[in-house]
């Protein structure tokens, strides 16, 4: 398991170390987990991208309406009304169910790490916990996702 953590961390790092990049035996044992983690990262990235594109379109509409002076002070703010959480942008029902089951702290860690690109240290300062606690929360959450998909619990 220790190799698995090192390999995944090196696999997703921007500057991989050549001596830790590949070990055929361990790679074959962990290929499903690595593929899943890669899929999860891509899904979060694409969801983030769609979310910000949609948010920009909403802001552009509001700016246009504002420039025409149609909005009055007693109407509901369209940005607040139309703004959707990033969770509502997830199309995969299994991933949606898994994300909905997370605690607020787990969401903060995963969103901060994968979507906002923050380091573990930045997240730990934000949550006022140690870097090791952030790492532990992230790894346990990923293992929870892995077990949920691996056992097909989400399809029941």
GROMACS .gro file of C-alpha atoms in nm:
model
  156
    1UNK     CA    1   0.000   0.000   0.000
    2UNK     CA    2   0.290   0.235   0.073
    3UNK     CA    3   0.418   0.185  -0.282
    4UNK     CA    4   0.068   0.253  -0.411
    5UNK     CA    5   0.059   0.592  -0.237
    6UNK     CA    6   0.407   0.685  -0.360
    7UNK     CA    7   0.328   0.571  -0.714
    8UNK     CA    8  -0.002   0.763  -0.732
    9UNK     CA    9   0.154   1.076  -0.584
   10UNK     CA   10   0.440   1.052  -0.835
   11UNK     CA   11   0.196   0.965  -1.118
   12UNK     CA   12  -0.001   1.287  -1.065
   13UNK     CA   13   0.290   1.513  -0.976
   14UNK     CA   14   0.409   1.768  -1.228
   15UNK     CA   15   0.774   1.654  -1.204
   16UNK     CA   16   0.782   1.274  -1.163
   17UNK     CA   17   1.097   1.112  -1.028
   18UNK     CA   18   1.227   0.857  -1.280
   19UNK     CA   19   1.329   0.599  -1.020
   20UNK     CA   20   0.974   0.585  -0.880
   21UNK     CA   21   0.776   0.598  -1.201
   22UNK     CA   22   0.730   0.233  -1.290
   23UNK     CA   23   0.745  -0.107  -1.128
   24UNK     CA   24   0.566  -0.364  -1.347
   25UNK     CA   25   0.455  -0.604  -1.073
   26UNK     CA   26   0.308  -0.338  -0.846
   27UNK     CA   27   0.163  -0.152  -1.141
   28UNK     CA   28  -0.033  -0.456  -1.257
   29UNK     CA   29  -0.164  -0.510  -0.904
   30UNK     CA   30  -0.283  -0.150  -0.875
   31UNK     CA   31  -0.384  -0.069  -1.233
   32UNK     CA   32  -0.756  -0.048  -1.154
   33UNK     CA   33  -0.702   0.190  -0.864
   34UNK     CA   34  -0.470   0.409  -1.071
   35UNK     CA   35  -0.714   0.415  -1.362
   36UNK     CA   36  -0.996   0.505  -1.126
   37UNK     CA   37  -0.798   0.788  -0.966
   38UNK     CA   38  -0.710   0.921  -1.311
   39UNK     CA   39  -1.076   0.902  -1.415
   40UNK     CA   40  -1.179   1.084  -1.098
   41UNK     CA   41  -0.928   1.362  -1.158
   42UNK     CA   42  -1.041   1.405  -1.520
   43UNK     CA   43  -1.408   1.404  -1.420
   44UNK     CA   44  -1.354   1.668  -1.153
   45UNK     CA   45  -1.153   1.880  -1.395
   46UNK     CA   46  -1.416   1.861  -1.671
   47UNK     CA   47  -1.694   1.932  -1.422
   48UNK     CA   48  -1.504   2.234  -1.294
   49UNK     CA   49  -1.454   2.358  -1.650
   50UNK     CA   50  -1.825   2.323  -1.739
   51UNK     CA   51  -1.923   2.490  -1.412
   52UNK     CA   52  -1.710   2.798  -1.477
   53UNK     CA   53  -1.821   2.823  -1.841
   54UNK     CA   54  -2.184   2.814  -1.726
   55UNK     CA   55  -2.114   3.065  -1.448
   56UNK     CA   56  -1.946   3.303  -1.696
   57UNK     CA   57  -2.244   3.279  -1.930
   58UNK     CA   58  -2.478   3.365  -1.642
   59UNK     CA   59  -2.265   3.664  -1.543
   60UNK     CA   60  -2.259   3.785  -1.905
   61UNK     CA   61  -2.640   3.769  -1.918
   62UNK     CA   62  -2.668   3.962  -1.593
   63UNK     CA   63  -2.421   4.224  -1.716
   64UNK     CA   64  -2.623   4.268  -2.036
   65UNK     CA   65  -2.950   4.298  -1.846
   66UNK     CA   66  -2.788   4.537  -1.601
   67UNK     CA   67  -2.661   4.756  -1.884
   68UNK     CA   68  -3.012   4.785  -2.025
   69UNK     CA   69  -3.140   4.889  -1.678
   70UNK     CA   70  -3.426   4.641  -1.670
   71UNK     CA   71  -3.348   4.501  -1.327
   72UNK     CA   72  -3.512   4.671  -1.035
   73UNK     CA   73  -3.412   4.650  -0.670
   74UNK     CA   74  -3.713   4.437  -0.567
   75UNK     CA   75  -3.650   4.147  -0.809
   76UNK     CA   76  -3.462   3.829  -0.727
   77UNK     CA   77  -3.096   3.833  -0.824
   78UNK     CA   78  -3.065   3.608  -1.135
   79UNK     CA   79  -2.710   3.507  -1.046
   80UNK     CA   80  -2.822   3.367  -0.711
   81UNK     CA   81  -3.127   3.206  -0.867
   82UNK     CA   82  -2.944   3.041  -1.156
   83UNK     CA   83  -2.613   2.968  -0.988
   84UNK     CA   84  -2.568   2.594  -0.949
   85UNK     CA   85  -2.333   2.410  -0.725
   86UNK     CA   86  -2.059   2.211  -0.893
   87UNK     CA   87  -2.226   1.893  -0.766
   88UNK     CA   88  -2.525   1.960  -0.992
   89UNK     CA   89  -2.290   1.954  -1.292
   90UNK     CA   90  -2.184   1.593  -1.234
   91UNK     CA   91  -2.346   1.371  -1.495
   92UNK     CA   92  -2.228   1.028  -1.374
   93UNK     CA   93  -2.494   0.903  -1.127
   94UNK     CA   94  -2.243   0.690  -0.935
   95UNK     CA   95  -2.005   0.982  -0.889
   96UNK     CA   96  -2.294   1.211  -0.796
   97UNK     CA   97  -2.413   0.967  -0.529
   98UNK     CA   98  -2.059   0.925  -0.395
   99UNK     CA   99  -1.999   1.303  -0.380
  100UNK     CA  100  -2.335   1.360  -0.207
  101UNK     CA  101  -2.237   1.109   0.064
  102UNK     CA  102  -1.922   1.304   0.156
  103UNK     CA  103  -1.891   1.515   0.468
  104UNK     CA  104  -1.824   1.888   0.433
  105UNK     CA  105  -1.459   1.841   0.533
  106UNK     CA  106  -1.410   1.565   0.272
  107UNK     CA  107  -1.567   1.784   0.003
  108UNK     CA  108  -1.347   2.077   0.100
  109UNK     CA  109  -1.034   1.862   0.079
  110UNK     CA  110  -1.123   1.700  -0.256
  111UNK     CA  111  -1.248   2.021  -0.418
  112UNK     CA  112  -0.947   2.212  -0.292
  113UNK     CA  113  -0.699   1.950  -0.409
  114UNK     CA  114  -0.846   1.836  -0.742
  115UNK     CA  115  -1.064   2.125  -0.857
  116UNK     CA  116  -0.891   2.433  -0.718
  117UNK     CA  117  -0.540   2.285  -0.746
  118UNK     CA  118  -0.443   2.376  -0.390
  119UNK     CA  119  -0.162   2.198  -0.210
  120UNK     CA  120  -0.217   1.993   0.104
  121UNK     CA  121  -0.049   2.267   0.306
  122UNK     CA  122  -0.287   2.535   0.174
  123UNK     CA  123  -0.588   2.317   0.250
  124UNK     CA  124  -0.456   2.238   0.598
  125UNK     CA  125  -0.418   2.610   0.676
  126UNK     CA  126  -0.769   2.676   0.547
  127UNK     CA  127  -0.922   2.399   0.760
  128UNK     CA  128  -0.683   2.455   1.053
  129UNK     CA  129  -0.569   2.093   1.061
  130UNK     CA  130  -0.236   1.926   0.991
  131UNK     CA  131  -0.111   1.839   0.645
  132UNK     CA  132  -0.111   1.472   0.745
  133UNK     CA  133  -0.480   1.497   0.838
  134UNK     CA  134  -0.556   1.645   0.495
  135UNK     CA  135  -0.362   1.362   0.329
  136UNK     CA  136  -0.544   1.102   0.542
  137UNK     CA  137  -0.887   1.252   0.462
  138UNK     CA  138  -0.808   1.261   0.090
  139UNK     CA  139  -0.678   0.902   0.082
  140UNK     CA  140  -0.969   0.764   0.284
  141UNK     CA  141  -1.217   0.944   0.062
  142UNK     CA  142  -1.052   0.809  -0.254
  143UNK     CA  143  -1.053   0.459  -0.104
  144UNK     CA  144  -1.424   0.504  -0.026
  145UNK     CA  145  -1.488   0.603  -0.388
  146UNK     CA  146  -1.279   0.310  -0.506
  147UNK     CA  147  -1.469   0.060  -0.291
  148UNK     CA  148  -1.805   0.207  -0.392
  149UNK     CA  149  -1.726   0.171  -0.762
  150UNK     CA  150  -1.535  -0.154  -0.721
  151UNK     CA  151  -1.828  -0.327  -0.553
  152UNK     CA  152  -2.089  -0.156  -0.773
  153UNK     CA  153  -2.276  -0.034  -0.463
  154UNK     CA  154  -2.383   0.280  -0.645
  155UNK     CA  155  -2.588   0.090  -0.903
  156UNK     CA  156  -2.815  -0.076  -0.645
   0.00000   0.00000   0.00000
